[in-house]
N, CA and C of each residue as an Amber inpcrd file, in Angstrom:
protein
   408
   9.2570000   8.0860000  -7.6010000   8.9230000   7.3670000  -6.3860000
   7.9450000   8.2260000  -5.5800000   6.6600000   7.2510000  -4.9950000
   5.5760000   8.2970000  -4.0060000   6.4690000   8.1090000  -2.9560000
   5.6360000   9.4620000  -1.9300000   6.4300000   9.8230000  -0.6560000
   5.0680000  10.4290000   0.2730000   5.3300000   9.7140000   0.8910000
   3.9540000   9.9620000   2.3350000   4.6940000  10.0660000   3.4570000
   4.1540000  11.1780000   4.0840000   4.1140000  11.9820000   5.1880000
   3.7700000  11.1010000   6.6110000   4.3040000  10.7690000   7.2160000
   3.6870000   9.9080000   8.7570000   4.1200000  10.7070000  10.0370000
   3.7300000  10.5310000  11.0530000   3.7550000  10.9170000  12.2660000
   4.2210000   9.5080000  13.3000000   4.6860000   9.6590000  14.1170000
   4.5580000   8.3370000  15.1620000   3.5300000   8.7080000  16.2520000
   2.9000000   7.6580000  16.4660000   1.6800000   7.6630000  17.2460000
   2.2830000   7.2360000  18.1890000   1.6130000   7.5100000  19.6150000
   1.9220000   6.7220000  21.0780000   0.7660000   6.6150000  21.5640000
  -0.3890000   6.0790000  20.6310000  -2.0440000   4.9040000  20.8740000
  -1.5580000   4.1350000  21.5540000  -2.5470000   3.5470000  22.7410000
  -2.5360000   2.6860000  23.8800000  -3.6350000   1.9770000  23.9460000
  -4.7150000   2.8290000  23.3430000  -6.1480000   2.1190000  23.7450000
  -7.1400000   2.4710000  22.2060000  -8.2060000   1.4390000  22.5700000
  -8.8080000   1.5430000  21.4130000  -9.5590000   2.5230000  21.1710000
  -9.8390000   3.4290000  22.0680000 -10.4170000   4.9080000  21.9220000
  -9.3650000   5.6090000  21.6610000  -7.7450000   5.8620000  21.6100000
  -7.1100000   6.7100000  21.0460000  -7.0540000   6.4340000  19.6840000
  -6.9590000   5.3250000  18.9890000  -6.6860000   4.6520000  17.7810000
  -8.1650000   5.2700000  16.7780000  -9.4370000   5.6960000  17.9340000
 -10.7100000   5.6910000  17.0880000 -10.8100000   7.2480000  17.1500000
 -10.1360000   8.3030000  18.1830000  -9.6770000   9.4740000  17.8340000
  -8.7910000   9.6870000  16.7410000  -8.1590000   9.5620000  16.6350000
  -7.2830000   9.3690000  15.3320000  -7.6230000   9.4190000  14.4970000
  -8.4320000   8.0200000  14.1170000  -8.9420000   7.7580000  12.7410000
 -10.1250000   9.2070000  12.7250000 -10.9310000   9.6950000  13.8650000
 -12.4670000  10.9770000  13.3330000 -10.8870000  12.2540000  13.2600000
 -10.0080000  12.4720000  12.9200000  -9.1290000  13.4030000  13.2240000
  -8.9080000  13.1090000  11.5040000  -8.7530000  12.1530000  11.1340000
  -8.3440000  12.1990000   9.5740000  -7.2580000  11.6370000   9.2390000
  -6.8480000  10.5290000  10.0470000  -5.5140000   9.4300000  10.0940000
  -5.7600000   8.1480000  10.0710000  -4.8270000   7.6750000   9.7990000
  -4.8240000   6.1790000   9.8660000  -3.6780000   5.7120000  10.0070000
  -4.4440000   4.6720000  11.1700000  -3.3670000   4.3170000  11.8930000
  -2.1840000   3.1600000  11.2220000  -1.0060000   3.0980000  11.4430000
  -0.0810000   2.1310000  10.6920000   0.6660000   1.5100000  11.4020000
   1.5660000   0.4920000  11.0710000   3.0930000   0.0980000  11.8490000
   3.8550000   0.0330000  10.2620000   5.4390000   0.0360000  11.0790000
   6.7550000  -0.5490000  10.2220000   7.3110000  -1.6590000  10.8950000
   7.2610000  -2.5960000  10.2030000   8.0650000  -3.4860000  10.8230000
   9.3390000  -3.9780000   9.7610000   9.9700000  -4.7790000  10.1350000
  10.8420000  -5.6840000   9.3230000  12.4780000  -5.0800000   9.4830000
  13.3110000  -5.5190000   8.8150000  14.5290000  -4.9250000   9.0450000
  15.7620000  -5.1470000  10.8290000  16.3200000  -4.3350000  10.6000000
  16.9130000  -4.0860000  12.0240000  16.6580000  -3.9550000  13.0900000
  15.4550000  -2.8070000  12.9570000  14.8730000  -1.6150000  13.7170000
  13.4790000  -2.0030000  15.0370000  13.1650000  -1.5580000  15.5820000
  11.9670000  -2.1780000  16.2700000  10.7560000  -1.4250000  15.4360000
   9.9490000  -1.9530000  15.7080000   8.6640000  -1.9890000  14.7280000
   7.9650000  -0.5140000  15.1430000   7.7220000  -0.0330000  14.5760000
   6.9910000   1.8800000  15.1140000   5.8700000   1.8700000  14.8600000
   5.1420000   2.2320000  15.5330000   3.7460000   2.7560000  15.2660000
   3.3930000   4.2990000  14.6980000   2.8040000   4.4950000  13.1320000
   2.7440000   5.3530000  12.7330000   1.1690000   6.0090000  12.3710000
   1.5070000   6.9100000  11.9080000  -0.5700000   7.7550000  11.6070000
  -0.0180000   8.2630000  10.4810000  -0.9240000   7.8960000   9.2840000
  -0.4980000   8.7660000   7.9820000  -1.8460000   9.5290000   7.9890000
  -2.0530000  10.5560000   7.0220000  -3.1500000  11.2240000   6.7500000
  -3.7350000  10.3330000   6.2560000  -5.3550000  10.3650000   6.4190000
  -6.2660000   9.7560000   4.9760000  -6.7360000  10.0870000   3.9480000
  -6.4710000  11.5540000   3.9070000  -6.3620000  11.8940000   2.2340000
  -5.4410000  11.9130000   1.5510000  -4.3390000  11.9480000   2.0640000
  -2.9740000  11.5430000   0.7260000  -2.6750000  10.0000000   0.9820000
  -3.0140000   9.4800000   1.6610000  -3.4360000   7.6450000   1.4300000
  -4.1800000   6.9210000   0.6000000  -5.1770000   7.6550000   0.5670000
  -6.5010000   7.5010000  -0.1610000  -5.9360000   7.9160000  -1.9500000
  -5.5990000   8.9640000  -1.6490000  -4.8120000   9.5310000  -3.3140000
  -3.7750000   8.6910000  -3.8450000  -2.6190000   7.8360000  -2.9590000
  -1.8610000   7.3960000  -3.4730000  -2.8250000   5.7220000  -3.9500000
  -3.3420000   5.1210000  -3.4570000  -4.2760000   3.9920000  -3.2030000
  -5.0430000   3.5940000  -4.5420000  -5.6610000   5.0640000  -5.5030000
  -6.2090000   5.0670000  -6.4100000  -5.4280000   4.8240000  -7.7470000
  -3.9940000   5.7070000  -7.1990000  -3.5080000   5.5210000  -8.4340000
  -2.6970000   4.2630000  -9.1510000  -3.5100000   3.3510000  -8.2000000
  -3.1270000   2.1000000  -8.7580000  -1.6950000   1.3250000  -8.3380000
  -1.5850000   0.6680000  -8.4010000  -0.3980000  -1.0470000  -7.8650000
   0.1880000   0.0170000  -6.9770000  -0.6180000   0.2980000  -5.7620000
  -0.3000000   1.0870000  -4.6280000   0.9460000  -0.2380000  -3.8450000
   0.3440000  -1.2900000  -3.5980000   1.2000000  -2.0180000  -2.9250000
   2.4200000  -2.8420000  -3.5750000   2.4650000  -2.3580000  -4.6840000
   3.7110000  -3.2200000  -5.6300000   4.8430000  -2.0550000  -5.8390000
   4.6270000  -0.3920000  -5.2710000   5.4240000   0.1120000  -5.4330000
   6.1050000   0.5860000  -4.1510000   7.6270000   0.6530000  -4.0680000
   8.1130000   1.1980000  -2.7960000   8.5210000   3.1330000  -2.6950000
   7.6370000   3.3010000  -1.1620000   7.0310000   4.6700000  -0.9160000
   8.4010000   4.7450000  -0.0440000   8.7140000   6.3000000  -0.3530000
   9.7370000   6.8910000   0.7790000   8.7440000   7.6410000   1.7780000
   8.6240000   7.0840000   2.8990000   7.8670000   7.1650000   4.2710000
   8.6890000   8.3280000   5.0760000   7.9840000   9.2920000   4.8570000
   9.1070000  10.7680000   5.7730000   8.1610000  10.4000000   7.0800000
   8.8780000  10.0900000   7.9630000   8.6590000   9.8730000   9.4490000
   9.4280000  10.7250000  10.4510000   8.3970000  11.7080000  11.0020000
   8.7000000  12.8410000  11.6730000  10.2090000  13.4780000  11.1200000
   9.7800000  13.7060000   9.8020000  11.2500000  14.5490000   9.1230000
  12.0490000  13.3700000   8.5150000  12.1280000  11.9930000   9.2300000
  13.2600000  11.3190000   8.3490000  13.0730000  10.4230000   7.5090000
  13.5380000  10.3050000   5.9870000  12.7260000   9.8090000   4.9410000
  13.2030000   7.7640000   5.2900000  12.7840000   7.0970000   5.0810000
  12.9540000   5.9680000   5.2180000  12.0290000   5.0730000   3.9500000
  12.4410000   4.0810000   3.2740000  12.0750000   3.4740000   2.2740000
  11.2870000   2.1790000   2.6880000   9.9610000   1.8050000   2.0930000
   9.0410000   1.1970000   3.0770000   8.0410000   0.5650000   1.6070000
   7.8680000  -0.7020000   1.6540000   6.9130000  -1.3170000   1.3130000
   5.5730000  -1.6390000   1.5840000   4.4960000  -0.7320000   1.2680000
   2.7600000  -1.1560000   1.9060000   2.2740000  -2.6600000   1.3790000
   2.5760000  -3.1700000   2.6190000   2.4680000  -4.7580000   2.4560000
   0.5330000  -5.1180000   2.9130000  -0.3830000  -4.4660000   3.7180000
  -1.7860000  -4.4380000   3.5810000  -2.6260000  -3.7330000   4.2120000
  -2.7770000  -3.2930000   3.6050000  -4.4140000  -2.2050000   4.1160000
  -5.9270000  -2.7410000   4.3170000  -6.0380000  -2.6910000   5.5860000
  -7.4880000  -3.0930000   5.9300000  -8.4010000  -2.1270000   6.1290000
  -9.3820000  -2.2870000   5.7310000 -11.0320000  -1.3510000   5.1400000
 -11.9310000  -1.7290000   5.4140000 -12.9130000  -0.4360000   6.4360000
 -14.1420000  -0.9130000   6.6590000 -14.5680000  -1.6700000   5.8500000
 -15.8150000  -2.5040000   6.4180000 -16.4050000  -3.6270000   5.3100000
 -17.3990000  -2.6620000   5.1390000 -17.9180000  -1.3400000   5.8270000
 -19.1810000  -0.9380000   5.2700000 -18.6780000  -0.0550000   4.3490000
 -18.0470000   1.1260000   4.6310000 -17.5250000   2.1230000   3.9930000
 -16.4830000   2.1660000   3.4190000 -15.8480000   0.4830000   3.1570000
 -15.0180000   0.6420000   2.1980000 -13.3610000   1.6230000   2.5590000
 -13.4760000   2.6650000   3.4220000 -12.6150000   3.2410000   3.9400000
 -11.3550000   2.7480000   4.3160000 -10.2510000   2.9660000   4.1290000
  -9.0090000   2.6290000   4.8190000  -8.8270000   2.3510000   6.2990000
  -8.5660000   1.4080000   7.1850000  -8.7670000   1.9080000   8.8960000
  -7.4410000   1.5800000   9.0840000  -6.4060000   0.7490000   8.5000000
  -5.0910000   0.7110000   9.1030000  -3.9460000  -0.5200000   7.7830000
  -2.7850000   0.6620000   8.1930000  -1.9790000   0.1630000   7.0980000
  -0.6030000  -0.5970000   7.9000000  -0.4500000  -1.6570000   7.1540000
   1.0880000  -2.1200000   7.6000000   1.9810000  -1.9230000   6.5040000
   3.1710000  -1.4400000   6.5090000   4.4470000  -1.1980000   6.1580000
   5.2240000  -1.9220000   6.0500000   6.3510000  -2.3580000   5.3980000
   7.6740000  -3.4840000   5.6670000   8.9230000  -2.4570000   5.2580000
   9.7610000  -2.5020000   6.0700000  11.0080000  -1.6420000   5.3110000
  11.8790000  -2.5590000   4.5810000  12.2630000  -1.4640000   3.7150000
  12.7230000  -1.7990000   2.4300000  14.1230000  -1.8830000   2.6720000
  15.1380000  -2.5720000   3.3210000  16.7410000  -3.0950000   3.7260000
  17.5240000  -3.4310000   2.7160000  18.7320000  -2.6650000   2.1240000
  19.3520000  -3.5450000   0.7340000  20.0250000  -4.4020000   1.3440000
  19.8700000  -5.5140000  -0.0990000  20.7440000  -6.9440000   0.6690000
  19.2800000  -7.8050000   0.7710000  18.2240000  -7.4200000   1.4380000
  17.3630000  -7.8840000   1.5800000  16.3190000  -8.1830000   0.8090000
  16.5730000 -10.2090000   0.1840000  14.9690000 -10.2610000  -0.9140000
  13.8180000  -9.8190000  -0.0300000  12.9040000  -9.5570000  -1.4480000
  11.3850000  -9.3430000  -0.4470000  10.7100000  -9.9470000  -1.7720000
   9.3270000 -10.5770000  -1.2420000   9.0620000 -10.9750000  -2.7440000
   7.1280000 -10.1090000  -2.4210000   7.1690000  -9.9220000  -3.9060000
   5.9520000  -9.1650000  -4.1710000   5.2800000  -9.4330000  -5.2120000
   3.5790000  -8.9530000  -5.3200000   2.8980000  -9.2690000  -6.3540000
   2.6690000  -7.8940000  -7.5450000   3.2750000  -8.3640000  -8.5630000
   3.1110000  -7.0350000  -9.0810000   1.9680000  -7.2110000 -10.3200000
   1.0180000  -6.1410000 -10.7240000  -0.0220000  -6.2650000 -11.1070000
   0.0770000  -6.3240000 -13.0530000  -0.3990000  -7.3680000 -13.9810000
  -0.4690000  -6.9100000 -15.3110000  -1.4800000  -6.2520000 -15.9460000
  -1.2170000  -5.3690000 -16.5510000  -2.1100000  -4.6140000 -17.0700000
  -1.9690000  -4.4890000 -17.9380000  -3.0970000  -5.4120000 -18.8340000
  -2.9780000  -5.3300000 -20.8680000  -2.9930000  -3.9970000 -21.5180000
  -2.6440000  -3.6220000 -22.2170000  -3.2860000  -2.6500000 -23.1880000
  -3.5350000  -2.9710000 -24.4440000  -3.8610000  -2.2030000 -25.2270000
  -4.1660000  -2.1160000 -26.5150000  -5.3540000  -3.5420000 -26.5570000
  -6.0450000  -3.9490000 -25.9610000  -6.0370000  -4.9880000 -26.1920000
  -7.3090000  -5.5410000 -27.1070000  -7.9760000  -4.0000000 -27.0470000
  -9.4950000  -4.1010000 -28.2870000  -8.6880000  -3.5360000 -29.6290000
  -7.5030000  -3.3050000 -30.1290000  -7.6020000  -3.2800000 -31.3260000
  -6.7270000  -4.1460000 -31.5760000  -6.5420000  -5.9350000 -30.9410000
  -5.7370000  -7.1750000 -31.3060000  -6.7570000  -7.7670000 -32.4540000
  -5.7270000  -8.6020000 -33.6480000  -6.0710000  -8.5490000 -34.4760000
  -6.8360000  -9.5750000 -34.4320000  -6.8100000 -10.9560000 -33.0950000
  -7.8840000 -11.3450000 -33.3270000  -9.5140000 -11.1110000 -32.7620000
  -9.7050000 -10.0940000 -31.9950000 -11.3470000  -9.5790000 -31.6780000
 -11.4140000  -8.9010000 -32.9500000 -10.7910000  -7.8570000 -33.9710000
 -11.3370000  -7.6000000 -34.9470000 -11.7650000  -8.9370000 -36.0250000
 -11.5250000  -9.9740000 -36.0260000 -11.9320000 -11.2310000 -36.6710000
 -13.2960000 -12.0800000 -36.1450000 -13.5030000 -11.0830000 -34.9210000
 -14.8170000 -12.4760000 -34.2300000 -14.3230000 -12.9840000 -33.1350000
 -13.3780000 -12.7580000 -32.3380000 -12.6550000 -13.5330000 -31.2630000
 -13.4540000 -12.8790000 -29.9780000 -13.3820000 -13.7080000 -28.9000000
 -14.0790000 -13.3360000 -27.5880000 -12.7230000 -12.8680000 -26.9450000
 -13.4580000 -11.6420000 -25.9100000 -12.3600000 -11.1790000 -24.8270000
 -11.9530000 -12.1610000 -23.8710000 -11.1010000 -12.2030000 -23.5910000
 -11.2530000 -12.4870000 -22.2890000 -10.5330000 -11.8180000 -20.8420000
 -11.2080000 -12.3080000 -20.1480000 -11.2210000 -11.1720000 -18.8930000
 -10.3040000 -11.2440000 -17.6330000  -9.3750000 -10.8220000 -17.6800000
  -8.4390000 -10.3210000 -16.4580000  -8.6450000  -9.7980000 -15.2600000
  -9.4200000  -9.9650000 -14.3240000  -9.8880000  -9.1900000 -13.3940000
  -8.8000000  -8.7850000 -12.7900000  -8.0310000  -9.5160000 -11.9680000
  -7.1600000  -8.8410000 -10.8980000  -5.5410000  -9.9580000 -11.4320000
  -5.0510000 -10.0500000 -12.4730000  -4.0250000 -10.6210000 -12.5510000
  -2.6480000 -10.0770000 -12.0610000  -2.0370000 -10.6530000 -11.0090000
  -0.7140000 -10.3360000 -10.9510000   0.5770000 -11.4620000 -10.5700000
   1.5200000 -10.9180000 -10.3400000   2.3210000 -12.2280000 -10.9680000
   3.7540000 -12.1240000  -9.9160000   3.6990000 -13.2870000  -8.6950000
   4.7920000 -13.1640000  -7.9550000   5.8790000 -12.7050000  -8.4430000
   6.8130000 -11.7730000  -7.7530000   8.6560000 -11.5500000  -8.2090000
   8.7800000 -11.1620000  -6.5870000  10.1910000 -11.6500000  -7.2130000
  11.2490000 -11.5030000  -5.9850000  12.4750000 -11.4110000  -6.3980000
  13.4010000 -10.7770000  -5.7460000  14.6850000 -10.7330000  -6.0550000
  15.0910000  -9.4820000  -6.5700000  14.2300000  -8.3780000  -5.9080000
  14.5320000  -7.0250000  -6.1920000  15.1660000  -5.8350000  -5.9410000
């Protein structure tokens, strides 16, 4: 299981939120569950690292928040449109007892040495397939 590091923020205005982000954070919330919803700052380089390594949002992250670990679903990350960059993440906590339903991603393998492209067969192409579940 990944595990990211957060801080709680107490941003008020849209110039603290844009300090933040030139500081090397990004800004977040948790919502869902019991609890009232928190406003958090994760780093943007171990965001960025977990992000790459793929079905970032289909897996559940233990969120250490100021020392206390809490179990948390990254439900969406919004990104500059120029730079592509991360600017702010939302969270859902992860409550047992509680469905949550999610998209989790397929990823073929093997799939250039199937026996029918060695015969003449066309690929075909999967761009972003994934496949609702719930009940986890």
């Amino acid at each position: 299981m990944n595990s990211l590091d957060a801080n709680t923020r107490n941003t008020k205005s849209k110039g603290d939120v844009r300090s933040l982000r030139l500081a090397g954070n990004i800004p977040g919330i948790i919502y869902g569950g019991p609890d009232q919803n928190q406003k958090v700052a994760v780093l943007k380089k171990t965001l960025k690292s977990l992000i790459q390594k793929g079905s970032f949002l289909s897996n559940i992250i233990t969120l250490n928040l100021d020392g206390k670990p809490q179990n948390v679903l990254p439900r969406e990350i919004t990104y500059n449109v120029i730079s592509d960059e991360p600017t702010h993440i939302d969270f859902l906590r992860v409550v047992p007892g509680v469905k949550i339903r999610i998209e989790v991603p397929v990823v073929f393998i093997n799939h250039e040495t199937s026996p029918g492209l060695k015969r003449g067969g066309v690929p075909v192409s999967y761009t972003h397939l994934t496949l609702p579940t719930s009940d986890l």
